[in-house]
Amino acid sequence: MESAGSCWLLSPGFLLLLLGGAVGWVLGPLPALLLLLPFALTRLHRLLFAPLQLFRELHDVGYTPDPGASRRHTADEVRRRRKRGELPPVYPNGWYRLLGSRQLPVSQVKNVTIFGEQVAVYRGQDGTAYVVDAYCPHLGANLAVGGQVLGNCIECPFHGWQFRGEDGKCTKIPYAEKVPDFARIKTWPSCELNGAVYVWYHCEGLDPSWDVPVQNEIQSGEWVFRGLTEHYVNCHIQEIPENAADVAHLTHLHSPAILSGTDLRNTRTSLWGFVQHNWKVQWSPEPESNKHCSRMLVNHALHILGWHCPLLDLHVTARQVGPGLVYMLFSHSFLGRGVILHCVTPVEPLLQRVSHCIYYQSNIPAIVPKFLIKGECIQFERDVMIWNNKKYVSRPLLVKEDSAIARHRRWYAQFYTQNSPRFSTQVDGLDW
């Protein structure tokens, strides 16, 4: 396998730069500039117009390798040695994001891991997305690995059994005279809106008790897709939304300039000390009619050399819906309006897939929302370094200024019920 360095050295852009340099040395600067112009225009087009796409693996962010150790080895060692604490149940009841709508063309099927299980997500020829258990109940083949979409059914690649997406019923067994009435596969309640496919999880098997809110500006096309980031985080799912109520951490962790990066050993160095982010935050649960929702109001101000830059003030309303969905609504006098959909999806008991997807006013240059989501990504990766290495403290030592954290834990507890699965050192023989 080629190293990252060798891949970069063999990239078309780098080879074109070498060729341009050679042409410049032989023929002069003008032919070299003409040769490099298409490359420069392509890069400029990507910067100004193309959506941001950034995907991080678990070991890419949030670990500090010892000299001579790789990030992957360090991540494995931290996961193995870290104290976990007395954990709440690992899979709260609620709606979760599976994948983006654009990732699922008609007649295509995807294999997705969620709640420690495999599901097959496919789009029928009627355009509807269906979610079913990945394993065929006949002899256990994975429907998402080689399976075909036929109409609105998924066909098993092993023996050709076909299952209907809407109710899981087997509609055809090629070599059998009759399909038994009990031949069916588990289907998962799902919906598709806001540019994504969502699945409902409830450990008691109950039907959805609330709906995923529709963001009308996305559905109507008024706001357009401008970027996506995706991270894998090694922590309990509750740790991530709890940050909304942890007001004190914002000043300490997120006040240094985003240009100082994500490595917490360097963010408070003097190089960028003249730039400071100031935060004022309020968190509260919503009324009983929307008890599954909470709201965080964020006022952000930027100070340079102590001078307040009012044109860069941002006001954000972050609405948490259930355990795994957050709508971060931006409003600015000249930067426009948009939303970042922040979604946390449990892959395994202590492994979360976190996505940030930004939709923004179509008449605002793409570089503006791309800058916003990149800034959000940097601030988020500072939190990742904390989450990847901390333990969960079930009875934290809090001062009165931390009271919102205790209130958030009481609010979040509603998503656990009697049979909510708890962490075990061994699940199906795998050491989590």
Short mmCIF file of C-alpha atoms in Angstrom, two decimals:
data_model
loop_
_atom_site.label_atom_id
_atom_site.label_comp_id
_atom_site.label_asym_id
_atom_site.label_seq_id
_atom_site.Cartn_x
_atom_site.Cartn_y
_atom_site.Cartn_z
CA MET A 1 0.00 0.00 0.00
CA GLU A 2 1.31 3.44 -0.90
CA SER A 3 1.98 5.85 1.91
CA ALA A 4 0.14 9.18 2.09
CA GLY A 5 3.36 10.90 1.07
CA SER A 6 3.86 8.76 -2.03
CA CYS A 7 0.20 9.23 -3.03
CA TRP A 8 0.67 12.98 -2.81
CA LEU A 9 3.87 12.83 -4.87
CA LEU A 10 2.05 10.92 -7.60
CA SER A 11 -1.04 13.14 -7.57
CA PRO A 12 -1.99 14.87 -10.86
CA GLY A 13 -1.67 18.30 -9.26
CA PHE A 14 1.89 17.70 -8.07
CA LEU A 15 2.97 16.19 -11.40
CA LEU A 16 1.45 19.17 -13.20
CA LEU A 17 3.42 21.54 -10.98
CA LEU A 18 6.63 19.65 -11.78
CA LEU A 19 5.84 19.80 -15.50
CA GLY A 20 5.06 23.50 -15.24
CA GLY A 21 8.38 24.09 -13.52
CA ALA A 22 10.23 22.18 -16.25
CA VAL A 23 8.47 24.13 -19.00
CA GLY A 24 9.24 27.40 -17.21
CA TRP A 25 12.92 26.48 -17.01
CA VAL A 26 13.12 25.56 -20.73
CA LEU A 27 10.75 27.98 -22.44
CA GLY A 28 10.20 30.77 -19.96
CA PRO A 29 7.44 31.78 -17.53
CA LEU A 30 4.56 32.50 -19.97
CA PRO A 31 4.15 28.94 -21.37
CA ALA A 32 4.44 27.59 -17.83
CA LEU A 33 1.68 29.92 -16.62
CA LEU A 34 -0.55 28.88 -19.53
CA LEU A 35 0.05 25.22 -18.67
CA LEU A 36 -0.80 25.75 -14.99
CA LEU A 37 -3.83 27.97 -15.66
CA PRO A 38 -6.39 25.09 -15.98
CA PHE A 39 -5.10 23.57 -12.75
CA ALA A 40 -5.38 26.91 -10.96
CA LEU A 41 -8.88 27.54 -12.32
CA THR A 42 -10.00 24.07 -11.22
CA ARG A 43 -8.70 24.66 -7.71
CA LEU A 44 -10.34 28.09 -7.61
CA HIS A 45 -13.66 26.63 -8.76
CA ARG A 46 -13.53 24.00 -6.02
CA LEU A 47 -12.76 26.66 -3.43
CA LEU A 48 -15.53 29.03 -4.50
CA PHE A 49 -18.32 26.71 -5.65
CA ALA A 50 -17.86 23.00 -4.82
CA PRO A 51 -19.29 21.72 -1.49
CA LEU A 52 -16.80 20.92 1.25
CA GLN A 53 -16.39 17.16 1.79
CA LEU A 54 -14.28 16.14 4.79
CA PHE A 55 -14.20 12.62 6.27
CA ARG A 56 -12.12 11.68 9.33
CA GLU A 57 -11.37 8.16 10.51
CA LEU A 58 -11.32 7.37 14.22
CA HIS A 59 -7.52 7.55 14.48
CA ASP A 60 -7.20 10.78 12.45
CA VAL A 61 -8.26 13.21 15.18
CA GLY A 62 -8.05 13.48 18.94
CA TYR A 63 -5.01 11.35 19.80
CA THR A 64 -1.45 12.33 20.63
CA PRO A 65 0.95 9.58 19.51
CA ASP A 66 4.18 8.96 21.38
CA PRO A 67 7.37 9.31 19.32
CA GLY A 68 7.59 6.42 16.89
CA ALA A 69 3.97 5.33 17.36
CA SER A 70 1.32 5.68 14.66
CA ARG A 71 -2.00 7.40 15.25
CA ARG A 72 -3.83 4.14 14.57
CA HIS A 73 -1.75 2.26 17.17
CA THR A 74 -2.25 5.08 19.68
CA ALA A 75 -6.03 5.05 19.13
CA ASP A 76 -6.16 1.28 19.66
CA GLU A 77 -4.12 1.53 22.85
CA VAL A 78 -6.23 4.36 24.27
CA ARG A 79 -9.43 2.44 23.56
CA ARG A 80 -8.01 -0.63 25.27
CA ARG A 81 -6.58 1.02 28.39
CA ARG A 82 -9.00 3.86 29.09
CA LYS A 83 -11.26 3.71 32.14
CA ARG A 84 -14.86 3.86 30.99
CA GLY A 85 -16.66 4.80 34.18
CA GLU A 86 -20.20 3.86 35.19
CA LEU A 87 -21.97 4.26 31.86
CA PRO A 88 -25.63 4.96 31.11
CA PRO A 89 -27.34 2.64 28.59
CA VAL A 90 -25.54 2.78 25.27
CA TYR A 91 -28.42 3.16 22.78
CA PRO A 92 -31.02 5.83 23.63
CA ASN A 93 -34.43 5.63 21.94
CA GLY A 94 -34.95 8.04 19.07
CA TRP A 95 -34.33 8.97 15.44
CA TYR A 96 -30.83 8.70 13.93
CA ARG A 97 -29.27 9.66 10.63
CA LEU A 98 -28.20 6.73 8.46
CA LEU A 99 -26.79 8.44 5.36
CA GLY A 100 -27.31 11.33 2.98
CA SER A 101 -29.96 11.07 0.27
CA ARG A 102 -27.38 11.73 -2.44
CA GLN A 103 -25.47 8.62 -1.31
CA LEU A 104 -28.39 6.37 -2.23
CA PRO A 105 -29.31 6.42 -5.95
CA VAL A 106 -32.35 4.54 -7.24
CA SER A 107 -31.87 0.73 -7.24
CA GLN A 108 -28.75 0.96 -5.07
CA VAL A 109 -28.17 -0.71 -1.68
CA LYS A 110 -25.78 0.28 1.12
CA ASN A 111 -24.51 -1.69 4.11
CA VAL A 112 -24.64 0.46 7.26
CA THR A 113 -23.58 -0.41 10.81
CA ILE A 114 -25.79 1.06 13.53
CA PHE A 115 -26.41 -0.03 17.16
CA GLY A 116 -23.84 -2.78 16.64
CA GLU A 117 -26.01 -4.31 13.90
CA GLN A 118 -25.88 -4.44 10.12
CA VAL A 119 -28.75 -2.97 8.11
CA ALA A 120 -29.33 -2.84 4.38
CA VAL A 121 -30.50 0.57 3.17
CA TYR A 122 -31.78 0.60 -0.39
CA ARG A 123 -33.80 2.80 -2.71
CA GLY A 124 -36.60 1.08 -4.57
CA GLN A 125 -37.50 1.91 -8.12
CA ASP A 126 -40.37 4.04 -6.78
CA GLY A 127 -37.71 6.32 -5.22
CA THR A 128 -38.51 5.32 -1.63
CA ALA A 129 -35.68 4.46 0.77
CA TYR A 130 -36.15 1.25 2.77
CA VAL A 131 -34.22 -0.06 5.80
CA VAL A 132 -34.16 -3.80 6.57
CA ASP A 133 -31.94 -6.18 8.53
CA ALA A 134 -28.90 -6.95 6.41
CA TYR A 135 -28.88 -10.71 7.04
CA CYS A 136 -31.23 -12.97 5.09
CA PRO A 137 -33.30 -15.13 7.50
CA HIS A 138 -32.80 -18.13 5.19
CA LEU A 139 -29.06 -18.85 5.58
CA GLY A 140 -27.67 -15.51 6.72
CA ALA A 141 -26.25 -13.93 3.56
CA ASN A 142 -25.74 -10.16 3.71
CA LEU A 143 -28.35 -8.59 1.43
CA ALA A 144 -26.26 -5.43 1.03
CA VAL A 145 -23.24 -7.33 -0.31
CA GLY A 146 -24.15 -8.42 -3.81
CA GLY A 147 -27.92 -8.10 -3.28
CA GLN A 148 -30.01 -6.62 -6.11
CA VAL A 149 -32.91 -4.16 -5.94
CA LEU A 150 -35.83 -5.44 -8.00
CA GLY A 151 -38.78 -3.08 -8.01
CA ASN A 152 -39.23 -2.25 -4.32
CA CYS A 153 -37.77 -5.56 -3.14
CA ILE A 154 -34.26 -6.57 -2.17
CA GLU A 155 -33.03 -9.89 -3.59
CA CYS A 156 -30.65 -12.10 -1.62
CA PRO A 157 -27.41 -12.77 -3.52
CA PHE A 158 -27.22 -16.35 -2.16
CA HIS A 159 -30.48 -18.02 -3.24
CA GLY A 160 -32.53 -15.24 -4.82
CA TRP A 161 -35.14 -14.82 -2.09
CA GLN A 162 -36.87 -11.45 -2.48
CA PHE A 163 -38.11 -9.30 0.42
CA ARG A 164 -40.47 -6.35 0.22
CA GLY A 165 -39.11 -3.16 1.77
CA GLU A 166 -42.34 -1.80 3.21
CA ASP A 167 -43.18 -4.79 5.45
CA GLY A 168 -40.29 -7.27 5.02
CA LYS A 169 -42.48 -10.02 3.59
CA CYS A 170 -40.79 -12.53 1.29
CA THR A 171 -42.48 -12.28 -2.10
CA LYS A 172 -40.50 -14.86 -4.08
CA ILE A 173 -38.39 -17.98 -3.58
CA PRO A 174 -37.23 -19.01 -7.07
CA TYR A 175 -37.11 -22.77 -6.40
CA ALA A 176 -40.10 -23.12 -4.03
CA GLU A 177 -43.70 -23.83 -4.99
CA LYS A 178 -45.02 -21.60 -2.21
CA VAL A 179 -43.65 -18.78 -0.10
CA PRO A 180 -44.41 -19.43 3.61
CA ASP A 181 -46.43 -16.68 5.31
CA PHE A 182 -43.86 -16.48 8.10
CA ALA A 183 -40.96 -15.83 5.68
CA ARG A 184 -40.07 -12.22 6.26
CA ILE A 185 -37.24 -9.96 7.35
CA LYS A 186 -37.19 -7.24 10.00
CA THR A 187 -37.90 -3.75 8.71
CA TRP A 188 -36.90 -0.57 10.51
CA PRO A 189 -39.15 2.51 10.71
CA SER A 190 -37.51 5.16 8.57
CA CYS A 191 -38.12 8.48 6.87
CA GLU A 192 -36.34 10.69 4.37
CA LEU A 193 -36.24 14.47 4.57
CA ASN A 194 -33.76 17.32 4.91
CA GLY A 195 -31.50 15.52 2.45
CA ALA A 196 -30.98 12.43 4.60
CA VAL A 197 -32.42 9.02 5.51
CA TYR A 198 -33.28 8.54 9.20
CA VAL A 199 -34.09 5.39 11.16
CA TRP A 200 -36.09 4.99 14.37
CA TYR A 201 -34.69 2.91 17.23
CA HIS A 202 -36.61 1.82 20.33
CA CYS A 203 -35.38 -1.01 22.53
CA GLU A 204 -38.97 -1.96 23.44
CA GLY A 205 -40.01 -2.10 19.80
CA LEU A 206 -42.40 0.86 20.15
CA ASP A 207 -43.41 2.98 17.15
CA PRO A 208 -42.02 6.52 16.76
CA SER A 209 -43.39 8.93 19.37
CA TRP A 210 -42.32 12.05 17.48
CA ASP A 211 -41.36 13.02 13.96
CA VAL A 212 -38.10 14.33 12.54
CA PRO A 213 -38.75 18.07 12.03
CA VAL A 214 -38.82 19.27 8.43
CA GLN A 215 -36.48 22.16 7.58
CA ASN A 216 -38.73 23.88 5.02
CA GLU A 217 -35.92 25.84 3.37
CA ILE A 218 -34.12 22.59 2.52
CA GLN A 219 -37.24 20.85 1.24
CA SER A 220 -38.16 23.82 -0.97
CA GLY A 221 -34.62 24.24 -2.35
CA GLU A 222 -34.24 27.76 -0.93
CA TRP A 223 -31.20 26.53 1.00
CA VAL A 224 -28.71 24.36 -0.91
CA PHE A 225 -26.12 21.79 0.16
CA ARG A 226 -22.71 23.38 0.79
CA GLY A 227 -20.70 20.81 2.69
CA LEU A 228 -20.41 17.72 4.88
CA THR A 229 -17.94 16.62 7.53
CA GLU A 230 -17.94 13.22 9.19
CA HIS A 231 -16.02 12.01 12.24
CA TYR A 232 -15.83 8.86 14.32
CA VAL A 233 -15.63 9.52 18.05
CA ASN A 234 -14.66 7.04 20.76
CA CYS A 235 -17.04 7.89 23.60
CA HIS A 236 -20.51 7.29 25.03
CA ILE A 237 -23.21 8.97 22.95
CA GLN A 238 -24.45 11.13 25.85
CA GLU A 239 -21.08 12.87 26.18
CA ILE A 240 -21.52 14.67 22.85
CA PRO A 241 -24.86 16.49 23.32
CA GLU A 242 -23.99 17.19 26.96
CA ASN A 243 -21.53 19.79 25.71
CA ALA A 244 -24.51 22.05 24.97
CA ALA A 245 -25.11 22.45 28.69
CA ASP A 246 -21.43 22.65 29.65
CA VAL A 247 -21.15 26.41 29.36
CA ALA A 248 -17.83 26.69 31.19
CA HIS A 249 -15.90 24.58 28.68
CA LEU A 250 -16.62 27.05 25.88
CA THR A 251 -14.48 29.78 27.40
CA HIS A 252 -11.55 27.49 28.14
CA LEU A 253 -11.58 25.15 25.15
CA HIS A 254 -13.09 27.24 22.35
CA SER A 255 -11.95 30.80 22.97
CA PRO A 256 -8.54 30.42 21.20
CA ALA A 257 -8.58 31.40 17.51
CA ILE A 258 -9.56 28.64 15.08
CA LEU A 259 -6.25 29.32 13.29
CA SER A 260 -4.47 27.83 16.31
CA GLY A 261 -5.77 24.42 15.25
CA THR A 262 -7.16 21.39 17.07
CA ASP A 263 -4.19 20.01 19.03
CA LEU A 264 -4.93 21.16 22.58
CA ARG A 265 -1.22 21.25 23.40
CA ASN A 266 -0.83 24.20 21.03
CA THR A 267 -4.14 26.07 20.88
CA ARG A 268 -3.25 28.47 23.70
CA THR A 269 0.19 29.43 22.39
CA SER A 270 1.00 33.11 22.02
CA LEU A 271 1.15 33.05 18.19
CA TRP A 272 -2.60 33.55 17.79
CA GLY A 273 -3.23 34.93 21.27
CA PHE A 274 -4.35 38.30 19.88
CA VAL A 275 -7.52 36.66 18.49
CA GLN A 276 -10.22 35.47 20.88
CA HIS A 277 -13.69 33.97 20.44
CA ASN A 278 -16.15 35.02 23.13
CA TRP A 279 -19.26 32.95 23.83
CA LYS A 280 -22.51 33.56 25.68
CA VAL A 281 -24.69 30.48 25.92
CA GLN A 282 -28.02 29.50 27.45
CA TRP A 283 -29.41 25.95 27.48
CA SER A 284 -32.92 24.87 28.48
CA PRO A 285 -35.40 22.06 27.76
CA GLU A 286 -38.50 22.88 25.76
CA PRO A 287 -42.04 22.73 27.23
CA GLU A 288 -43.82 19.45 27.95
CA SER A 289 -45.46 19.31 24.51
CA ASN A 290 -41.95 19.06 23.02
CA LYS A 291 -40.24 17.42 25.96
CA HIS A 292 -37.97 15.45 23.60
CA CYS A 293 -36.41 18.77 22.48
CA SER A 294 -34.03 21.24 24.08
CA ARG A 295 -32.64 24.55 22.91
CA MET A 296 -29.26 26.25 23.15
CA LEU A 297 -28.92 29.96 22.33
CA VAL A 298 -25.38 30.95 21.31
CA ASN A 299 -24.02 34.47 20.86
CA HIS A 300 -20.52 34.54 19.39
CA ALA A 301 -18.25 37.59 19.27
CA LEU A 302 -14.73 37.90 17.85
CA HIS A 303 -12.08 40.12 19.47
CA ILE A 304 -8.81 41.05 17.78
CA LEU A 305 -6.23 42.77 20.00
CA GLY A 306 -9.06 43.37 22.41
CA TRP A 307 -11.19 45.14 19.79
CA HIS A 308 -14.67 43.78 19.17
CA CYS A 309 -15.46 43.04 15.50
CA PRO A 310 -19.25 43.41 15.41
CA LEU A 311 -19.54 42.45 11.72
CA LEU A 312 -18.42 38.92 12.67
CA ASP A 313 -20.94 38.44 15.48
CA LEU A 314 -22.94 35.25 15.02
CA HIS A 315 -26.23 34.27 16.60
CA VAL A 316 -27.01 30.55 16.57
CA THR A 317 -30.07 28.69 17.79
CA ALA A 318 -29.21 25.02 18.28
CA ARG A 319 -32.29 22.84 18.72
CA GLN A 320 -31.69 19.29 19.93
CA VAL A 321 -34.38 16.83 18.80
CA GLY A 322 -34.13 13.54 20.66
CA PRO A 323 -30.77 12.01 21.51
CA GLY A 324 -29.08 12.26 18.10
CA LEU A 325 -30.26 15.27 16.02
CA VAL A 326 -29.37 18.95 16.32
CA TYR A 327 -30.50 21.80 14.06
CA MET A 328 -27.99 24.68 14.28
CA LEU A 329 -29.68 27.69 12.69
CA PHE A 330 -27.44 30.60 11.62
CA SER A 331 -28.64 34.15 11.05
CA HIS A 332 -26.39 37.05 10.11
CA SER A 333 -27.06 40.52 8.75
CA PHE A 334 -24.87 40.11 5.64
CA LEU A 335 -23.56 36.52 5.79
CA GLY A 336 -27.10 35.23 5.37
CA ARG A 337 -29.04 32.32 6.86
CA GLY A 338 -28.56 28.59 6.92
CA VAL A 339 -28.46 25.46 9.05
CA ILE A 340 -25.91 22.87 10.11
CA LEU A 341 -27.53 19.49 10.73
CA HIS A 342 -25.44 17.93 13.49
CA CYS A 343 -26.21 14.20 13.81
CA VAL A 344 -24.80 11.61 16.19
CA THR A 345 -25.33 7.95 15.24
CA PRO A 346 -24.20 5.04 17.47
CA VAL A 347 -22.12 2.55 15.49
CA GLU A 348 -21.13 0.46 18.51
CA PRO A 349 -21.59 1.01 22.26
CA LEU A 350 -18.64 3.41 22.50
CA LEU A 351 -18.22 4.47 18.87
CA GLN A 352 -20.24 7.33 17.39
CA ARG A 353 -20.42 8.58 13.81
CA VAL A 354 -20.93 12.34 13.86
CA SER A 355 -21.88 14.29 10.75
CA HIS A 356 -22.21 18.02 10.14
CA CYS A 357 -24.13 18.89 6.98
CA ILE A 358 -24.61 22.54 6.02
CA TYR A 359 -27.39 24.00 3.88
CA TYR A 360 -27.29 27.69 3.08
CA GLN A 361 -29.00 30.43 1.09
CA SER A 362 -28.38 29.78 -2.60
CA ASN A 363 -27.62 33.47 -3.27
CA ILE A 364 -24.75 33.55 -0.76
CA PRO A 365 -21.31 32.62 -2.20
CA ALA A 366 -20.43 29.03 -1.33
CA ILE A 367 -17.18 30.08 0.33
CA VAL A 368 -19.17 31.64 3.21
CA PRO A 369 -20.93 28.44 4.42
CA LYS A 370 -17.78 26.45 3.66
CA PHE A 371 -15.85 28.76 5.99
CA LEU A 372 -18.54 28.35 8.66
CA ILE A 373 -18.56 24.56 8.55
CA LYS A 374 -14.76 24.43 8.48
CA GLY A 375 -14.68 26.63 11.59
CA GLU A 376 -17.28 24.38 13.22
CA CYS A 377 -15.15 21.36 12.27
CA ILE A 378 -12.05 22.82 13.96
CA GLN A 379 -13.95 23.62 17.16
CA PHE A 380 -15.59 20.17 17.11
CA GLU A 381 -12.22 18.41 16.74
CA ARG A 382 -11.02 20.13 19.91
CA ASP A 383 -13.90 18.41 21.71
CA VAL A 384 -13.00 15.11 20.02
CA MET A 385 -9.58 15.18 21.69
CA ILE A 386 -11.38 15.41 25.04
CA TRP A 387 -14.04 12.77 24.29
CA ASN A 388 -11.60 10.22 22.87
CA ASN A 389 -9.51 10.22 26.05
CA LYS A 390 -11.93 10.91 28.94
CA LYS A 391 -13.98 8.58 31.10
CA TYR A 392 -17.65 9.04 31.86
CA VAL A 393 -18.24 10.33 35.39
CA SER A 394 -21.71 9.30 36.57
CA ARG A 395 -21.56 11.42 39.74
CA PRO A 396 -19.55 14.47 38.71
CA LEU A 397 -18.23 17.05 41.15
CA LEU A 398 -20.18 20.14 40.07
CA VAL A 399 -20.27 23.74 41.28
CA LYS A 400 -23.41 25.89 41.07
CA GLU A 401 -22.24 27.35 37.74
CA ASP A 402 -22.44 23.79 36.30
CA SER A 403 -26.13 23.39 37.16
CA ALA A 404 -27.14 23.11 33.48
CA ILE A 405 -25.14 19.88 33.19
CA ALA A 406 -27.23 18.21 35.90
CA ARG A 407 -30.44 19.51 34.27
CA HIS A 408 -29.28 18.19 30.88
CA ARG A 409 -28.67 14.71 32.34
CA ARG A 410 -32.16 14.65 33.82
CA TRP A 411 -33.62 15.74 30.46
CA TYR A 412 -31.58 13.19 28.48
CA ALA A 413 -32.62 10.32 30.78
CA GLN A 414 -36.07 10.25 29.12
CA PHE A 415 -34.51 8.46 26.12
CA TYR A 416 -33.62 5.41 28.21
CA THR A 417 -36.20 2.83 29.22
CA GLN A 418 -36.15 -0.32 31.31
CA ASN A 419 -34.70 -2.56 28.61
CA SER A 420 -32.22 -0.09 27.13
CA PRO A 421 -29.05 -2.10 26.45
CA ARG A 422 -26.09 -1.45 28.70
CA PHE A 423 -22.39 -1.72 28.03
CA SER A 424 -20.85 -5.15 28.43
CA THR A 425 -17.17 -6.01 28.24
CA GLN A 426 -18.13 -8.63 25.68
CA VAL A 427 -20.82 -8.28 23.05
CA ASP A 428 -21.04 -11.18 20.60
CA GLY A 429 -17.48 -12.10 21.56
CA LEU A 430 -15.95 -8.73 20.67
CA ASP A 431 -14.14 -6.69 23.28
CA TRP A 432 -15.51 -3.18 22.95
#
